[in-house]
């Protein structure tokens, strides 16, 4: 098949869209990816990429078209808004071009925020008259309200209508969490389109890189790996470290994100010698980090949408065989309990 994969993040960014595209090529399909210039999570273009550089490239047999996007910089509401709007504009224009001059059998959408990733996909679907399969990893407009802090009723109403339009034009709506079903069903009669399609473990032990991984400090090590953002409730992790500062328990954060600077500042302010930020490492390094940890930490803020969400890192944690401590509600907590792989608190 000739498949168009539309995604707001693609290699060298580390997202499941990479696995999907590369595996489909291995299985004999022709895959084209429509995606913006990579800038996540550091907020600026990756080295070697730019407005006039690598707009088209081929990686592992996947043909990639990259569209212009304003970098998210600090990830503040203004920069993130500009990032989303520029992505929507330029990806839509490229979607029209691909719809008119490309040739595809199906369109596959990897929907992390923003939901506008569905707009160029719908355009291609209609111009090419092919099916579209929409994989929901972030609920909209709930994500905009919870993570972005949006309270404007008119704006939320607009995105609710846009999301409903995308769902209506999808032949299949794939759910990364069973908890998403209730929210999507409220938007319309979409139950026949829904398919449960969970995340998978993308950290392969056989591909592990251990030479580049530093050793963890002495003591009982609680390891958190992934995005260090607002959704991950860093203030409570800092508070936990502060409560434990006279013990042998260390909390190690591996990753980057808009709240890393806050954590670094709190470490200095509180004089925490048991909270560490190791920075960002390639995903191939994660098994070596996991192997050194005593337990793995999962955390999400206490807002309703996150009770419906299963973070992708949970599958990687489970595959490592290490016990999990989770500060999470709903679907994620249920999975930890069902697998009997650790403990969770609200």
mmCIF file of C-alpha atoms in Angstrom:
data_model
loop_
_atom_site.group_PDB
_atom_site.id
_atom_site.type_symbol
_atom_site.label_atom_id
_atom_site.label_comp_id
_atom_site.label_asym_id
_atom_site.label_seq_id
_atom_site.Cartn_x
_atom_site.Cartn_y
_atom_site.Cartn_z
ATOM 1 C CA UNK A 1 0.000 0.000 0.000
ATOM 2 C CA UNK A 2 0.938 3.660 -0.423
ATOM 3 C CA UNK A 3 0.448 5.202 3.008
ATOM 4 C CA UNK A 4 0.539 8.839 4.065
ATOM 5 C CA UNK A 5 1.391 9.246 7.763
ATOM 6 C CA UNK A 6 0.505 12.680 9.146
ATOM 7 C CA UNK A 7 2.148 13.510 12.463
ATOM 8 C CA UNK A 8 3.253 16.587 14.387
ATOM 9 C CA UNK A 9 6.407 14.758 15.549
ATOM 10 C CA UNK A 10 8.762 12.468 13.649
ATOM 11 C CA UNK A 11 12.366 11.289 13.706
ATOM 12 C CA UNK A 12 14.758 12.536 15.079
ATOM 13 C CA UNK A 13 12.058 13.300 17.679
ATOM 14 C CA UNK A 14 11.262 10.156 19.669
ATOM 15 C CA UNK A 15 7.618 9.229 19.095
ATOM 16 C CA UNK A 16 5.641 6.112 18.186
ATOM 17 C CA UNK A 17 5.132 7.499 14.668
ATOM 18 C CA UNK A 18 8.740 6.481 13.983
ATOM 19 C CA UNK A 19 8.044 2.835 14.810
ATOM 20 C CA UNK A 20 4.890 2.862 12.698
ATOM 21 C CA UNK A 21 6.535 4.294 9.595
ATOM 22 C CA UNK A 22 9.709 2.231 9.700
ATOM 23 C CA UNK A 23 7.867 -1.025 10.437
ATOM 24 C CA UNK A 24 5.365 -0.452 7.618
ATOM 25 C CA UNK A 25 8.276 0.000 5.196
ATOM 26 C CA UNK A 26 9.822 -3.260 6.455
ATOM 27 C CA UNK A 27 6.517 -4.959 5.653
ATOM 28 C CA UNK A 28 6.693 -3.813 2.050
ATOM 29 C CA UNK A 29 4.554 -0.669 2.079
ATOM 30 C CA UNK A 30 5.500 2.731 0.651
ATOM 31 C CA UNK A 31 5.288 5.339 3.392
ATOM 32 C CA UNK A 32 5.277 9.122 3.066
ATOM 33 C CA UNK A 33 5.350 11.285 6.201
ATOM 34 C CA UNK A 34 4.024 14.833 6.520
ATOM 35 C CA UNK A 35 5.543 16.481 9.605
ATOM 36 C CA UNK A 36 7.000 19.837 10.752
ATOM 37 C CA UNK A 37 10.649 20.758 11.277
ATOM 38 C CA UNK A 38 11.690 18.965 14.506
ATOM 39 C CA UNK A 39 11.892 21.186 17.610
ATOM 40 C CA UNK A 40 10.579 19.041 20.509
ATOM 41 C CA UNK A 41 11.282 19.108 23.419
ATOM 42 C CA UNK A 42 14.132 21.631 23.474
ATOM 43 C CA UNK A 43 12.092 24.349 21.744
ATOM 44 C CA UNK A 44 14.423 25.075 18.834
ATOM 45 C CA UNK A 45 15.184 23.407 15.523
ATOM 46 C CA UNK A 46 17.329 20.291 15.694
ATOM 47 C CA UNK A 47 20.879 20.636 14.414
ATOM 48 C CA UNK A 48 20.995 20.289 10.639
ATOM 49 C CA UNK A 49 17.343 21.314 10.189
ATOM 50 C CA UNK A 50 15.954 24.710 9.275
ATOM 51 C CA UNK A 51 13.588 26.709 7.084
ATOM 52 C CA UNK A 52 15.597 25.912 3.962
ATOM 53 C CA UNK A 53 17.315 22.718 5.099
ATOM 54 C CA UNK A 54 16.101 19.125 4.915
ATOM 55 C CA UNK A 55 12.566 19.999 3.878
ATOM 56 C CA UNK A 56 12.576 16.676 2.044
ATOM 57 C CA UNK A 57 14.549 13.627 3.078
ATOM 58 C CA UNK A 58 14.419 9.833 3.092
ATOM 59 C CA UNK A 59 15.139 7.919 6.309
ATOM 60 C CA UNK A 60 15.041 4.101 6.441
ATOM 61 C CA UNK A 61 13.022 4.074 3.231
ATOM 62 C CA UNK A 62 10.450 6.599 4.491
ATOM 63 C CA UNK A 63 9.929 9.710 2.341
ATOM 64 C CA UNK A 64 9.530 12.760 4.597
ATOM 65 C CA UNK A 65 8.071 16.182 3.803
ATOM 66 C CA UNK A 66 8.778 18.742 6.526
ATOM 67 C CA UNK A 67 6.726 21.910 6.859
ATOM 68 C CA UNK A 68 7.654 25.256 8.360
ATOM 69 C CA UNK A 69 6.788 25.783 12.019
ATOM 70 C CA UNK A 70 7.618 28.512 14.527
ATOM 71 C CA UNK A 71 9.703 26.825 17.267
ATOM 72 C CA UNK A 72 8.016 26.503 20.659
ATOM 73 C CA UNK A 73 11.018 28.112 22.447
ATOM 74 C CA UNK A 74 10.225 28.166 26.201
ATOM 75 C CA UNK A 75 6.881 26.421 25.713
ATOM 76 C CA UNK A 76 4.961 29.383 27.132
ATOM 77 C CA UNK A 77 1.346 29.845 26.069
ATOM 78 C CA UNK A 78 2.283 32.485 23.482
ATOM 79 C CA UNK A 79 5.084 30.481 21.875
ATOM 80 C CA UNK A 80 3.057 27.279 21.953
ATOM 81 C CA UNK A 81 0.116 29.078 20.339
ATOM 82 C CA UNK A 82 2.365 30.413 17.566
ATOM 83 C CA UNK A 83 3.854 26.941 17.145
ATOM 84 C CA UNK A 84 0.416 25.351 16.777
ATOM 85 C CA UNK A 85 -0.947 28.035 14.428
ATOM 86 C CA UNK A 86 2.096 28.011 12.138
ATOM 87 C CA UNK A 87 2.038 24.226 12.032
ATOM 88 C CA UNK A 88 -1.646 24.229 11.118
ATOM 89 C CA UNK A 89 -1.184 26.779 8.325
ATOM 90 C CA UNK A 90 1.837 25.246 6.629
ATOM 91 C CA UNK A 91 0.835 21.602 7.087
ATOM 92 C CA UNK A 92 -2.587 22.384 5.623
ATOM 93 C CA UNK A 93 -0.992 23.997 2.558
ATOM 94 C CA UNK A 94 1.299 21.000 2.132
ATOM 95 C CA UNK A 95 -1.687 18.693 2.638
ATOM 96 C CA UNK A 96 -3.493 20.363 -0.259
ATOM 97 C CA UNK A 97 -0.398 19.898 -2.427
ATOM 98 C CA UNK A 98 -0.033 16.224 -1.488
ATOM 99 C CA UNK A 99 -3.746 15.662 -2.010
ATOM 100 C CA UNK A 100 -3.604 17.128 -5.500
ATOM 101 C CA UNK A 101 -0.323 15.683 -6.711
ATOM 102 C CA UNK A 102 0.335 12.648 -4.486
ATOM 103 C CA UNK A 103 -1.119 9.170 -4.707
ATOM 104 C CA UNK A 104 -2.111 7.244 -1.574
ATOM 105 C CA UNK A 105 -4.232 4.262 -0.623
ATOM 106 C CA UNK A 106 -4.837 5.371 2.955
ATOM 107 C CA UNK A 107 -4.048 8.146 5.442
ATOM 108 C CA UNK A 108 -2.824 7.383 8.954
ATOM 109 C CA UNK A 109 -2.768 10.101 11.622
ATOM 110 C CA UNK A 110 -0.596 10.043 14.749
ATOM 111 C CA UNK A 111 -2.430 12.594 16.912
ATOM 112 C CA UNK A 112 -0.430 14.045 19.712
ATOM 113 C CA UNK A 113 -1.232 17.695 20.345
ATOM 114 C CA UNK A 114 -2.339 19.714 18.488
ATOM 115 C CA UNK A 115 -5.522 18.121 17.129
ATOM 116 C CA UNK A 116 -5.082 20.277 14.008
ATOM 117 C CA UNK A 117 -2.820 17.504 12.738
ATOM 118 C CA UNK A 118 -6.102 16.052 11.457
ATOM 119 C CA UNK A 119 -6.834 18.973 9.103
ATOM 120 C CA UNK A 120 -4.302 18.159 6.328
ATOM 121 C CA UNK A 121 -5.175 14.474 6.735
ATOM 122 C CA UNK A 122 -8.880 15.134 6.099
ATOM 123 C CA UNK A 123 -7.979 17.262 3.074
ATOM 124 C CA UNK A 124 -5.899 14.457 1.571
ATOM 125 C CA UNK A 125 -8.641 11.931 2.383
ATOM 126 C CA UNK A 126 -11.244 13.981 0.528
ATOM 127 C CA UNK A 127 -9.065 14.846 -2.468
ATOM 128 C CA UNK A 128 -7.813 11.273 -2.868
ATOM 129 C CA UNK A 129 -11.072 9.611 -1.735
ATOM 130 C CA UNK A 130 -9.259 7.158 0.539
ATOM 131 C CA UNK A 131 -9.877 6.027 4.142
ATOM 132 C CA UNK A 132 -8.361 7.862 7.109
ATOM 133 C CA UNK A 133 -7.395 6.263 10.432
ATOM 134 C CA UNK A 134 -6.982 8.641 13.379
ATOM 135 C CA UNK A 135 -4.919 7.484 16.387
ATOM 136 C CA UNK A 136 -5.878 9.540 19.449
ATOM 137 C CA UNK A 137 -3.073 10.037 21.973
ATOM 138 C CA UNK A 138 -4.287 13.412 23.285
ATOM 139 C CA UNK A 139 -7.937 14.282 23.879
ATOM 140 C CA UNK A 140 -9.003 17.678 22.555
ATOM 141 C CA UNK A 141 -10.179 20.158 23.688
ATOM 142 C CA UNK A 142 -9.593 18.573 27.115
ATOM 143 C CA UNK A 143 -5.790 18.652 26.644
ATOM 144 C CA UNK A 144 -5.900 22.331 25.748
ATOM 145 C CA UNK A 145 -7.834 23.052 28.917
ATOM 146 C CA UNK A 146 -5.852 20.792 31.255
ATOM 147 C CA UNK A 147 -2.260 21.171 30.070
ATOM 148 C CA UNK A 148 -2.553 24.524 28.327
ATOM 149 C CA UNK A 149 -4.692 26.246 30.928
ATOM 150 C CA UNK A 150 -7.208 27.482 28.368
ATOM 151 C CA UNK A 151 -10.443 28.674 30.003
ATOM 152 C CA UNK A 152 -12.021 30.693 27.174
ATOM 153 C CA UNK A 153 -15.369 29.058 26.373
ATOM 154 C CA UNK A 154 -15.462 30.306 22.782
ATOM 155 C CA UNK A 155 -11.994 28.928 22.026
ATOM 156 C CA UNK A 156 -12.767 25.583 23.649
ATOM 157 C CA UNK A 157 -16.063 25.449 21.746
ATOM 158 C CA UNK A 158 -14.263 26.047 18.446
ATOM 159 C CA UNK A 159 -11.805 23.223 19.083
ATOM 160 C CA UNK A 160 -14.637 20.938 20.190
ATOM 161 C CA UNK A 161 -16.346 21.489 16.828
ATOM 162 C CA UNK A 162 -13.061 21.028 14.949
ATOM 163 C CA UNK A 163 -12.336 17.777 16.792
ATOM 164 C CA UNK A 164 -15.856 16.512 16.083
ATOM 165 C CA UNK A 165 -15.364 17.334 12.373
ATOM 166 C CA UNK A 166 -12.120 15.329 12.296
ATOM 167 C CA UNK A 167 -13.757 12.374 14.076
ATOM 168 C CA UNK A 168 -16.672 12.512 11.651
ATOM 169 C CA UNK A 169 -14.272 12.293 8.696
ATOM 170 C CA UNK A 170 -12.264 9.430 10.212
ATOM 171 C CA UNK A 171 -13.009 5.894 9.089
ATOM 172 C CA UNK A 172 -11.353 4.521 12.226
ATOM 173 C CA UNK A 173 -10.705 6.258 15.554
ATOM 174 C CA UNK A 174 -7.929 4.409 17.364
ATOM 175 C CA UNK A 175 -7.779 4.854 21.150
ATOM 176 C CA UNK A 176 -4.492 4.726 23.049
ATOM 177 C CA UNK A 177 -6.522 4.498 26.282
ATOM 178 C CA UNK A 178 -9.868 2.836 26.906
ATOM 179 C CA UNK A 179 -10.715 5.835 29.062
ATOM 180 C CA UNK A 180 -10.940 8.010 25.927
ATOM 181 C CA UNK A 181 -14.091 6.217 24.773
ATOM 182 C CA UNK A 182 -16.462 8.089 27.082
ATOM 183 C CA UNK A 183 -15.223 11.521 25.997
ATOM 184 C CA UNK A 184 -15.291 10.718 22.265
ATOM 185 C CA UNK A 185 -18.716 9.093 22.471
ATOM 186 C CA UNK A 186 -20.115 12.316 23.950
ATOM 187 C CA UNK A 187 -19.147 14.150 20.770
ATOM 188 C CA UNK A 188 -21.273 11.996 18.487
ATOM 189 C CA UNK A 189 -22.256 8.532 17.361
ATOM 190 C CA UNK A 190 -18.697 7.300 16.794
ATOM 191 C CA UNK A 191 -18.798 4.015 18.717
ATOM 192 C CA UNK A 192 -18.649 1.864 15.565
ATOM 193 C CA UNK A 193 -15.418 3.599 14.549
ATOM 194 C CA UNK A 194 -13.610 3.098 17.847
ATOM 195 C CA UNK A 195 -10.746 0.596 18.137
ATOM 196 C CA UNK A 196 -8.513 0.100 21.164
ATOM 197 C CA UNK A 197 -4.911 0.567 19.973
ATOM 198 C CA UNK A 198 -2.600 0.971 23.010
ATOM 199 C CA UNK A 199 0.971 2.187 23.071
ATOM 200 C CA UNK A 200 3.759 -0.388 22.989
ATOM 201 C CA UNK A 201 7.198 -0.610 24.520
ATOM 202 C CA UNK A 202 9.636 1.146 22.193
ATOM 203 C CA UNK A 203 12.682 0.616 24.409
ATOM 204 C CA UNK A 204 14.383 -2.516 23.118
ATOM 205 C CA UNK A 205 16.931 -4.013 25.499
ATOM 206 C CA UNK A 206 18.862 -5.567 22.619
ATOM 207 C CA UNK A 207 19.460 -2.066 21.213
ATOM 208 C CA UNK A 208 20.569 -0.625 24.521
ATOM 209 C CA UNK A 209 23.509 1.783 24.704
ATOM 210 C CA UNK A 210 25.221 1.517 28.070
ATOM 211 C CA UNK A 211 28.586 3.223 27.455
ATOM 212 C CA UNK A 212 27.013 6.697 27.307
ATOM 213 C CA UNK A 213 24.952 6.218 30.486
ATOM 214 C CA UNK A 214 26.342 7.674 33.725
ATOM 215 C CA UNK A 215 26.150 5.732 36.958
ATOM 216 C CA UNK A 216 23.411 6.556 39.434
ATOM 217 C CA UNK A 217 24.292 7.862 42.911
ATOM 218 C CA UNK A 218 24.615 5.591 45.936
ATOM 219 C CA UNK A 219 21.378 4.871 47.746
ATOM 220 C CA UNK A 220 17.860 3.774 46.852
ATOM 221 C CA UNK A 221 17.241 5.222 43.377
ATOM 222 C CA UNK A 222 13.799 6.241 42.120
ATOM 223 C CA UNK A 223 14.068 6.961 38.389
ATOM 224 C CA UNK A 224 11.756 9.098 36.261
ATOM 225 C CA UNK A 225 12.317 9.045 32.486
ATOM 226 C CA UNK A 226 10.605 11.243 29.903
ATOM 227 C CA UNK A 227 9.194 14.705 29.428
ATOM 228 C CA UNK A 228 9.672 17.084 32.370
ATOM 229 C CA UNK A 229 6.626 19.280 31.811
ATOM 230 C CA UNK A 230 3.563 20.745 33.470
ATOM 231 C CA UNK A 231 1.558 17.552 33.032
ATOM 232 C CA UNK A 232 4.078 15.547 35.064
ATOM 233 C CA UNK A 233 3.421 17.590 38.244
ATOM 234 C CA UNK A 234 7.021 18.465 39.057
ATOM 235 C CA UNK A 235 6.112 20.509 42.188
ATOM 236 C CA UNK A 236 4.916 17.356 43.954
ATOM 237 C CA UNK A 237 8.032 15.438 42.897
ATOM 238 C CA UNK A 238 10.154 18.262 44.314
ATOM 239 C CA UNK A 239 8.091 18.179 47.505
ATOM 240 C CA UNK A 240 8.604 14.427 47.806
ATOM 241 C CA UNK A 241 12.363 14.875 47.398
ATOM 242 C CA UNK A 242 12.328 17.556 50.082
ATOM 243 C CA UNK A 243 10.507 15.226 52.491
ATOM 244 C CA UNK A 244 13.082 12.516 51.785
ATOM 245 C CA UNK A 245 16.221 14.660 51.885
ATOM 246 C CA UNK A 246 17.486 13.147 55.136
ATOM 247 C CA UNK A 247 17.133 9.571 53.866
ATOM 248 C CA UNK A 248 19.099 7.466 51.401
ATOM 249 C CA UNK A 249 16.348 7.805 48.756
ATOM 250 C CA UNK A 250 17.345 9.607 45.546
ATOM 251 C CA UNK A 251 14.993 10.804 42.816
ATOM 252 C CA UNK A 252 16.609 10.959 39.372
ATOM 253 C CA UNK A 253 14.941 12.712 36.434
ATOM 254 C CA UNK A 254 16.155 11.670 32.982
ATOM 255 C CA UNK A 255 14.765 13.876 30.238
ATOM 256 C CA UNK A 256 14.031 17.455 29.331
ATOM 257 C CA UNK A 257 11.084 19.801 29.036
ATOM 258 C CA UNK A 258 9.637 23.172 29.949
ATOM 259 C CA UNK A 259 9.768 22.487 33.735
ATOM 260 C CA UNK A 260 13.361 21.264 33.939
ATOM 261 C CA UNK A 261 14.598 24.769 34.724
ATOM 262 C CA UNK A 262 12.057 25.010 37.550
ATOM 263 C CA UNK A 263 13.336 21.725 39.031
ATOM 264 C CA UNK A 264 16.963 22.880 38.788
ATOM 265 C CA UNK A 265 16.086 26.131 40.543
ATOM 266 C CA UNK A 266 14.210 24.295 43.307
ATOM 267 C CA UNK A 267 17.160 21.963 43.860
ATOM 268 C CA UNK A 268 19.344 25.017 44.560
ATOM 269 C CA UNK A 269 16.708 26.867 46.579
ATOM 270 C CA UNK A 270 15.933 23.928 48.875
ATOM 271 C CA UNK A 271 19.470 22.554 48.951
ATOM 272 C CA UNK A 272 18.333 19.142 47.717
ATOM 273 C CA UNK A 273 21.191 16.678 47.420
ATOM 274 C CA UNK A 274 18.870 13.757 46.629
ATOM 275 C CA UNK A 275 17.140 15.157 43.504
ATOM 276 C CA UNK A 276 19.051 14.949 40.221
ATOM 277 C CA UNK A 277 18.356 16.095 36.655
ATOM 278 C CA UNK A 278 20.463 14.108 34.212
ATOM 279 C CA UNK A 279 19.186 15.771 31.027
ATOM 280 C CA UNK A 280 18.100 14.189 27.793
ATOM 281 C CA UNK A 281 19.488 10.890 26.482
ATOM 282 C CA UNK A 282 18.634 8.786 23.399
ATOM 283 C CA UNK A 283 15.873 6.256 23.908
ATOM 284 C CA UNK A 284 18.414 3.471 23.355
ATOM 285 C CA UNK A 285 20.007 4.482 26.662
ATOM 286 C CA UNK A 286 16.873 3.887 28.712
ATOM 287 C CA UNK A 287 17.358 0.149 29.396
ATOM 288 C CA UNK A 288 20.756 0.903 30.939
ATOM 289 C CA UNK A 289 19.171 3.576 33.145
ATOM 290 C CA UNK A 290 16.292 1.279 34.127
ATOM 291 C CA UNK A 291 18.707 -1.504 35.030
ATOM 292 C CA UNK A 292 20.415 0.709 37.625
ATOM 293 C CA UNK A 293 17.178 1.934 39.225
ATOM 294 C CA UNK A 294 15.479 0.365 42.233
ATOM 295 C CA UNK A 295 12.006 1.565 41.203
ATOM 296 C CA UNK A 296 10.613 3.620 38.321
ATOM 297 C CA UNK A 297 8.505 6.728 38.865
ATOM 298 C CA UNK A 298 5.378 7.703 36.897
ATOM 299 C CA UNK A 299 3.539 10.974 37.607
ATOM 300 C CA UNK A 300 0.670 13.025 36.166
ATOM 301 C CA UNK A 301 -1.204 16.045 37.495
ATOM 302 C CA UNK A 302 -4.546 15.530 39.220
ATOM 303 C CA UNK A 303 -6.863 16.765 36.473
ATOM 304 C CA UNK A 304 -9.764 14.784 34.957
ATOM 305 C CA UNK A 305 -8.259 14.290 31.486
ATOM 306 C CA UNK A 306 -5.123 12.655 32.860
ATOM 307 C CA UNK A 307 -7.259 10.090 34.649
ATOM 308 C CA UNK A 308 -8.232 8.917 31.150
ATOM 309 C CA UNK A 309 -4.649 8.855 29.875
ATOM 310 C CA UNK A 310 -2.069 6.064 29.866
ATOM 311 C CA UNK A 311 1.433 7.593 29.502
ATOM 312 C CA UNK A 312 3.513 5.853 26.825
ATOM 313 C CA UNK A 313 6.385 5.376 29.265
ATOM 314 C CA UNK A 314 4.292 2.940 31.331
ATOM 315 C CA UNK A 315 4.762 0.161 28.750
ATOM 316 C CA UNK A 316 8.535 0.722 28.699
ATOM 317 C CA UNK A 317 8.624 0.682 32.491
ATOM 318 C CA UNK A 318 6.646 -2.563 32.622
ATOM 319 C CA UNK A 319 8.888 -4.221 30.037
ATOM 320 C CA UNK A 320 11.952 -3.452 32.175
ATOM 321 C CA UNK A 321 10.697 -5.706 34.964
ATOM 322 C CA UNK A 322 11.355 -3.071 37.622
ATOM 323 C CA UNK A 323 8.627 -2.123 40.135
ATOM 324 C CA UNK A 324 6.719 1.092 39.451
ATOM 325 C CA UNK A 325 5.634 3.799 41.867
ATOM 326 C CA UNK A 326 2.942 5.953 40.289
ATOM 327 C CA UNK A 327 1.281 9.212 41.266
ATOM 328 C CA UNK A 328 -1.625 8.899 38.875
ATOM 329 C CA UNK A 329 -5.394 8.407 38.728
ATOM 330 C CA UNK A 330 -7.714 6.395 36.522
ATOM 331 C CA UNK A 331 -6.523 4.280 33.592
ATOM 332 C CA UNK A 332 -2.821 4.397 34.458
ATOM 333 C CA UNK A 333 -3.436 3.397 38.069
ATOM 334 C CA UNK A 334 -5.780 0.618 36.918
ATOM 335 C CA UNK A 335 -3.085 -0.805 34.624
ATOM 336 C CA UNK A 336 -0.493 -0.819 37.416
ATOM 337 C CA UNK A 337 -2.962 -2.648 39.656
ATOM 338 C CA UNK A 338 -4.068 -5.060 36.923
ATOM 339 C CA UNK A 339 -0.470 -6.014 36.085
ATOM 340 C CA UNK A 340 0.478 -6.091 39.788
ATOM 341 C CA UNK A 341 3.694 -4.318 38.845
ATOM 342 C CA UNK A 342 3.964 -1.699 41.579
ATOM 343 C CA UNK A 343 2.033 0.837 43.655
ATOM 344 C CA UNK A 344 0.015 3.917 42.822
ATOM 345 C CA UNK A 345 -1.360 6.833 44.800
ATOM 346 C CA UNK A 346 -3.774 9.537 43.712
#
